[in-house]
Amino acid sequence: MDLPVPCTVALSFDQVHDIAGGDLPDMAALLKPFGDQPLLCVRPSSEDPDWGGPGAVMNVGMNDALYVDLCDRIGADAASAVYMRFVQGYAINVARLDPDMFDGLTLQGSEGLRQVLSAYEAETDEAFPQDPVVQLSGVLQSMARAWEGTTARLLRQAKGAPADAGLGLVVQAMALGLGAGECGSGVIQLVSSQTGMPMVTGRYRSQSQGRDALQKEGTSIYLAKDPRGPSLEELAPAAFAQLIDYTAMMRVRLREEMQTEFTIENGKVHVLDGVRIRRSPRAAVRIAVALAEDGIIPKEEAILRVEPRALTEMLHRQVDPDAPREVIARGIAASPGAASGKIVFSSAAAQAAASRDERCVLIRRETSPEDIRGMHVAVAVLTERGGITSHAAVIGRGLGLPCVVGASDISLNLRRNTVTMADGRVLREGDEITVDGTSGVVLLGAPPLLESARDDAFQALMTWADDFRDIGVRANADTPADAQIARNFDAQGIGLCRTEHMFFDAGRLTVMREMIFAAEPADRRAALEQLLPMQRADFVELFRIMEGHPVCIRLLDPPLHEFLPSDKEGIRSLADALDLPVSDVAHRIEELGEHNPMLGLRGVRLGITMPEIYDMQARAIFEAVLEAGGGVVPEIMIPLVSARREVELVKTRIEAVAAAVRTASGRKFDYRLGVMVETPRAALRAGEIAPHAAFLSFGTNDLTQMTYGLSRDDAGRFMRTYVQQGVFPEDPFHILDYDGVGELLQIGAKRGRDARKDLVLSICGEHGGNPESIEFCRRAGFDYVSCSPFRVPVARLAAAQLAVRERLNSAN
Ligand code: PEP
Ligand code: MG
């Protein structure tokens, strides 16, 4: 590229791997290009700089002879500083001596150098090695071994690196950055790592080496002219202009936004390194879009360059700045976003909460790899200890999970499951708090949250993704708020609206309970009459928000006793409301109790035994269609089907309701009736069910539960042991079990389609938003996936990547 790079020799991933194992390359040959008195720098060059790795080691080759020479060139003080720095770095990183050994050695210049060399000698009983071969061998080995060490490997794996990720090393002649004329070093990049917006970013420091300019203390200056202080642009305008050109050229030639590490030696620019710039997810999107818009990479590649899961982070929520707030702890803002949930103190408790569909905040002293499972299901994490690179922070960012670490003013009592806040207030498991990982504060309760902003680059990338994507993406949305988020993220409809959540409002719950308590169908119908207008209003609102996009409404699913009170106080107030003796109410509640409610009277079984409930819901849906207008075609979904006859019975009644509404209103409307496949039998018998259903939607939560015979409410208790011991590779409630549950999906899809060519297939369990599940469903010929609203962009991008990759593979 005709860049002014000092003489450089690169060592490949394989060579570095061999070096870590003790097999050094031919050192004489390696050193030959650098002359008799080499002064070198060794730089890491890993597959992905975001995965971390050892820092560069400078001034390798520094010895007594070169010191004399350097004293002439740059003066004794600067030469001593260079030598001292190398001896210290070598002692700590190569000879593995205790860094404390240099504490208290305060002398500078040649005196200081003598002191440091004697300290080294005293500690090792050897003189500091003078031979460049010995020095370089030691440096290469220490860097290679640091990369292959367990801690480094685990850290980068947490960032998504494969187990065998490679490290290259680059041996380069030092461009000193010290001496006469304008000398110094710095780094430059042309966009912001935070936002990806054009902005000359970096620092320069005269008479410095490596990345010194980036350190806070000292005399670094700005690069471009800046009202806050002096700049390289003013100090050395020609060098500044060259650096801009080189960095811009690298962007075009390397097809990537680069950071240039440079040295200026007596006014002359040396480019030492070009590294793919670090970037936040927001910046990653903007950089990829800008590269495509500038014609440097095709749009397909821009789509592939953004990690779908990273979008979650840029789409994070914030605490409404205008809302009242009660700060109860402060710490380090480790991973952005805000979330509210109930406190849990262990991963097991987090998993148990998640299986009850409860949002939880995991509080730990600090986290370790054992906590990853709990973090996966928590909505936020708070730790007492740790910094910005602690385990909790790294993993939290990776997962896009709001996270505050190092909140040292809180105090955990893990025996009692309590946490004492700075003001002495004690919170218990189950208390609600909000973690704001953007500002590093913890708030009491659940203040209103603002949805994230979406910028133009995000919109552009999403539009391109939609052009390539060949599987639909809908959202699971139960409330108008969810539906609005889904629309904002361009979901192509609602794939699952769970109607039970609509009955938990205070005003409705009592009527719902009256309905449940009704002894006769007529009484039940009377209670349902009251629920009808409320339910109709719910649907009108959803239809209006979704503006003609399909809305798939699931008929009532949970066992009825879930709506009943379980404590004395609740039973007493229900007895009041129903004007019944407490003992009658308690008795009825007991009657409704089941040994195995998830396998009991729920889903379509309710629809068969108490058909008035589904009649009311169907009527509410149809009347809402007429009220909302605009050609809405609702989809009605029957849950927990296991037999064809269930579908026939429900279908007949729904057809009757539709006919009645059409006659009463004198207006026409269409609807589609479908079946939720969430029992293994429904998947196996899809061939006989499909003729009665316009669509099949696989509910992989229940299907996983029933395929494994594994309670989704209780699995958290032993899931960790199971995964640790390799019984399951992953928690199947999080990552779809392709082998077992997946086979049922394939069987259901094939038998269903064989029986009915135009059958629409989808997935609406929690797995629907996982890029891996999307791949599976796409291959099985599904029409769409449905996932929680915030995962819609992730799913859209993941789906586009699959289509692009397939196209690229078939072109090769
Ligand atoms: C399912 O079972 O996958 C599903 C989507 O329904 P729910 O989680 O409401 O049981
Ligand atoms: Mg279900």
PDB file of N, CA, C and O and ligand atoms in Angstrom, residues 357 476 496 498 500-501 554 557 598 602 637 639-640 676-678 697-705 712 763-767, ligand 1:
ATOM      1  N   ASP A 357     -41.741 -16.947  34.379  1.00  0.00           N
ATOM      2  CA  ASP A 357     -41.971 -15.752  33.550  1.00  0.00           C
ATOM      3  C   ASP A 357     -41.852 -14.463  34.337  1.00  0.00           C
ATOM      4  O   ASP A 357     -42.505 -13.473  34.028  1.00  0.00           O
ATOM      5  N   ASN A 476     -44.223 -11.395  19.336  1.00  0.00           N
ATOM      6  CA  ASN A 476     -45.159 -11.840  20.367  1.00  0.00           C
ATOM      7  C   ASN A 476     -45.533 -10.592  21.167  1.00  0.00           C
ATOM      8  O   ASN A 476     -44.656  -9.960  21.759  1.00  0.00           O
ATOM      9  N   LEU A 496     -48.115 -13.948  18.129  1.00  0.00           N
ATOM     10  CA  LEU A 496     -48.738 -14.564  19.305  1.00  0.00           C
ATOM     11  C   LEU A 496     -49.189 -13.450  20.239  1.00  0.00           C
ATOM     12  O   LEU A 496     -48.373 -12.683  20.746  1.00  0.00           O
ATOM     13  N   ARG A 498     -51.027 -13.402  23.676  1.00  0.00           N
ATOM     14  CA  ARG A 498     -51.513 -14.278  24.761  1.00  0.00           C
ATOM     15  C   ARG A 498     -52.630 -13.525  25.482  1.00  0.00           C
ATOM     16  O   ARG A 498     -52.367 -12.560  26.191  1.00  0.00           O
ATOM     17  N   GLU A 500     -54.542 -14.204  28.008  1.00  0.00           N
ATOM     18  CA  GLU A 500     -54.766 -14.298  29.463  1.00  0.00           C
ATOM     19  C   GLU A 500     -54.284 -13.060  30.209  1.00  0.00           C
ATOM     20  O   GLU A 500     -54.867 -12.662  31.212  1.00  0.00           O
ATOM     21  N   HIS A 501     -53.208 -12.419  29.677  1.00  0.00           N
ATOM     22  CA  HIS A 501     -52.680 -11.249  30.382  1.00  0.00           C
ATOM     23  C   HIS A 501     -53.695 -10.120  30.432  1.00  0.00           C
ATOM     24  O   HIS A 501     -53.601  -9.225  31.249  1.00  0.00           O
ATOM     25  N   ARG A 554     -54.318 -15.799  20.438  1.00  0.00           N
ATOM     26  CA  ARG A 554     -54.462 -17.135  21.006  1.00  0.00           C
ATOM     27  C   ARG A 554     -55.610 -17.139  22.004  1.00  0.00           C
ATOM     28  O   ARG A 554     -55.663 -16.281  22.888  1.00  0.00           O
ATOM     29  N   ASP A 557     -55.533 -19.829  27.480  1.00  0.00           N
ATOM     30  CA  ASP A 557     -54.682 -21.019  27.609  1.00  0.00           C
ATOM     31  C   ASP A 557     -54.471 -21.533  29.036  1.00  0.00           C
ATOM     32  O   ASP A 557     -54.508 -22.733  29.268  1.00  0.00           O
ATOM     33  N   MET A 598     -50.117 -27.881  34.430  1.00  0.00           N
ATOM     34  CA  MET A 598     -49.646 -27.648  33.063  1.00  0.00           C
ATOM     35  C   MET A 598     -50.070 -28.767  32.118  1.00  0.00           C
ATOM     36  O   MET A 598     -50.051 -28.621  30.908  1.00  0.00           O
ATOM     37  N   ARG A 602     -56.407 -27.005  30.742  1.00  0.00           N
ATOM     38  CA  ARG A 602     -55.931 -25.736  30.187  1.00  0.00           C
ATOM     39  C   ARG A 602     -56.027 -25.809  28.671  1.00  0.00           C
ATOM     40  O   ARG A 602     -56.337 -26.861  28.114  1.00  0.00           O
ATOM     41  N   MET A 637     -56.022 -18.593  17.177  1.00  0.00           N
ATOM     42  CA  MET A 637     -55.163 -19.768  17.366  1.00  0.00           C
ATOM     43  C   MET A 637     -55.637 -20.575  18.576  1.00  0.00           C
ATOM     44  O   MET A 637     -55.878 -20.020  19.655  1.00  0.00           O
ATOM     45  N   PRO A 639     -54.881 -23.155  21.464  1.00  0.00           N
ATOM     46  CA  PRO A 639     -53.682 -23.650  22.161  1.00  0.00           C
ATOM     47  C   PRO A 639     -53.805 -25.095  22.635  1.00  0.00           C
ATOM     48  O   PRO A 639     -54.918 -25.602  22.867  1.00  0.00           O
ATOM     49  N   LEU A 640     -52.669 -25.717  22.792  1.00  0.00           N
ATOM     50  CA  LEU A 640     -52.512 -27.026  23.445  1.00  0.00           C
ATOM     51  C   LEU A 640     -53.337 -28.162  22.827  1.00  0.00           C
ATOM     52  O   LEU A 640     -53.782 -29.072  23.517  1.00  0.00           O
ATOM     53  N   MET A 676     -52.064 -24.236  17.478  1.00  0.00           N
ATOM     54  CA  MET A 676     -50.751 -24.112  18.089  1.00  0.00           C
ATOM     55  C   MET A 676     -50.251 -25.530  18.359  1.00  0.00           C
ATOM     56  O   MET A 676     -50.927 -26.304  19.045  1.00  0.00           O
ATOM     57  N   VAL A 677     -49.076 -25.825  17.799  1.00  0.00           N
ATOM     58  CA  VAL A 677     -48.541 -27.176  17.973  1.00  0.00           C
ATOM     59  C   VAL A 677     -47.571 -27.129  19.142  1.00  0.00           C
ATOM     60  O   VAL A 677     -46.462 -26.622  19.019  1.00  0.00           O
ATOM     61  N   GLU A 678     -48.030 -27.611  20.274  1.00  0.00           N
ATOM     62  CA  GLU A 678     -47.161 -27.573  21.452  1.00  0.00           C
ATOM     63  C   GLU A 678     -47.253 -28.847  22.269  1.00  0.00           C
ATOM     64  O   GLU A 678     -46.732 -28.924  23.369  1.00  0.00           O
ATOM     65  N   SER A 697     -48.687 -23.080  14.325  1.00  0.00           N
ATOM     66  CA  SER A 697     -47.616 -22.300  14.952  1.00  0.00           C
ATOM     67  C   SER A 697     -47.040 -23.149  16.084  1.00  0.00           C
ATOM     68  O   SER A 697     -47.781 -23.587  16.968  1.00  0.00           O
ATOM     69  N   PHE A 698     -45.734 -23.372  16.012  1.00  0.00           N
ATOM     70  CA  PHE A 698     -45.122 -24.269  16.993  1.00  0.00           C
ATOM     71  C   PHE A 698     -44.781 -23.505  18.273  1.00  0.00           C
ATOM     72  O   PHE A 698     -43.978 -22.570  18.246  1.00  0.00           O
ATOM     73  N   GLY A 699     -45.408 -23.902  19.359  1.00  0.00           N
ATOM     74  CA  GLY A 699     -45.122 -23.305  20.669  1.00  0.00           C
ATOM     75  C   GLY A 699     -44.030 -24.142  21.309  1.00  0.00           C
ATOM     76  O   GLY A 699     -44.293 -25.136  21.990  1.00  0.00           O
ATOM     77  N   THR A 700     -42.793 -23.732  21.084  1.00  0.00           N
ATOM     78  CA  THR A 700     -41.677 -24.592  21.492  1.00  0.00           C
ATOM     79  C   THR A 700     -41.425 -24.575  22.994  1.00  0.00           C
ATOM     80  O   THR A 700     -40.644 -25.391  23.480  1.00  0.00           O
ATOM     81  N   ASN A 701     -42.080 -23.666  23.723  1.00  0.00           N
ATOM     82  CA  ASN A 701     -41.905 -23.716  25.182  1.00  0.00           C
ATOM     83  C   ASN A 701     -42.581 -24.961  25.737  1.00  0.00           C
ATOM     84  O   ASN A 701     -41.958 -25.793  26.396  1.00  0.00           O
ATOM     85  N   ASP A 702     -43.884 -25.080  25.441  1.00  0.00           N
ATOM     86  CA  ASP A 702     -44.590 -26.271  25.912  1.00  0.00           C
ATOM     87  C   ASP A 702     -44.092 -27.525  25.192  1.00  0.00           C
ATOM     88  O   ASP A 702     -44.001 -28.591  25.796  1.00  0.00           O
ATOM     89  N   LEU A 703     -43.776 -27.363  23.916  1.00  0.00           N
ATOM     90  CA  LEU A 703     -43.338 -28.555  23.173  1.00  0.00           C
ATOM     91  C   LEU A 703     -42.033 -29.107  23.764  1.00  0.00           C
ATOM     92  O   LEU A 703     -41.841 -30.321  23.858  1.00  0.00           O
ATOM     93  N   THR A 704     -41.154 -28.206  24.197  1.00  0.00           N
ATOM     94  CA  THR A 704     -39.910 -28.649  24.839  1.00  0.00           C
ATOM     95  C   THR A 704     -40.245 -29.330  26.168  1.00  0.00           C
ATOM     96  O   THR A 704     -39.738 -30.414  26.478  1.00  0.00           O
ATOM     97  N   GLN A 705     -41.126 -28.682  26.924  1.00  0.00           N
ATOM     98  CA  GLN A 705     -41.530 -29.246  28.216  1.00  0.00           C
ATOM     99  C   GLN A 705     -42.070 -30.665  28.052  1.00  0.00           C
ATOM    100  O   GLN A 705     -41.701 -31.583  28.776  1.00  0.00           O
ATOM    101  N   ARG A 712     -41.300 -26.783  32.784  1.00  0.00           N
ATOM    102  CA  ARG A 712     -40.618 -25.506  32.520  1.00  0.00           C
ATOM    103  C   ARG A 712     -40.573 -24.654  33.776  1.00  0.00           C
ATOM    104  O   ARG A 712     -39.799 -23.708  33.864  1.00  0.00           O
ATOM    105  N   ILE A 763     -43.059 -20.393  14.180  1.00  0.00           N
ATOM    106  CA  ILE A 763     -42.649 -20.755  15.546  1.00  0.00           C
ATOM    107  C   ILE A 763     -42.945 -19.534  16.420  1.00  0.00           C
ATOM    108  O   ILE A 763     -42.700 -18.404  16.004  1.00  0.00           O
ATOM    109  N   CYS A 764     -43.510 -19.758  17.604  1.00  0.00           N
ATOM    110  CA  CYS A 764     -43.797 -18.604  18.463  1.00  0.00           C
ATOM    111  C   CYS A 764     -43.303 -18.812  19.898  1.00  0.00           C
ATOM    112  O   CYS A 764     -43.566 -17.998  20.769  1.00  0.00           O
ATOM    113  N   GLY A 765     -42.573 -19.911  20.164  1.00  0.00           N
ATOM    114  CA  GLY A 765     -41.978 -20.091  21.487  1.00  0.00           C
ATOM    115  C   GLY A 765     -40.808 -19.121  21.646  1.00  0.00           C
ATOM    116  O   GLY A 765     -40.431 -18.433  20.686  1.00  0.00           O
ATOM    117  N   GLU A 766     -40.241 -19.078  22.841  1.00  0.00           N
ATOM    118  CA  GLU A 766     -39.141 -18.133  23.110  1.00  0.00           C
ATOM    119  C   GLU A 766     -37.963 -18.329  22.165  1.00  0.00           C
ATOM    120  O   GLU A 766     -37.145 -17.438  21.986  1.00  0.00           O
ATOM    121  N   HIS A 767     -37.837 -19.521  21.584  1.00  0.00           N
ATOM    122  CA  HIS A 767     -36.704 -19.785  20.703  1.00  0.00           C
ATOM    123  C   HIS A 767     -36.776 -18.980  19.407  1.00  0.00           C
ATOM    124  O   HIS A 767     -35.788 -18.856  18.702  1.00  0.00           O
TER     125      HIS A 767
HETATM  126  C1  PEP B   1     -45.242 -22.040  23.969  1.00  0.00           C
HETATM  127  O1  PEP B   1     -45.673 -22.935  24.682  1.00  0.00           O
HETATM  128  O2  PEP B   1     -44.213 -22.143  23.273  1.00  0.00           O
HETATM  129  C2  PEP B   1     -45.929 -20.759  23.901  1.00  0.00           C
HETATM  130  C3  PEP B   1     -45.534 -19.822  23.046  1.00  0.00           C
HETATM  131  O3  PEP B   1     -46.963 -20.554  24.773  1.00  0.00           O
HETATM  132  P1  PEP B   1     -46.773 -20.209  26.314  1.00  0.00           P
HETATM  133  O4  PEP B   1     -45.357 -19.878  26.539  1.00  0.00           O
HETATM  134  O5  PEP B   1     -47.704 -19.080  26.565  1.00  0.00           O
HETATM  135  O6  PEP B   1     -47.220 -21.476  26.972  1.00  0.00           O
END
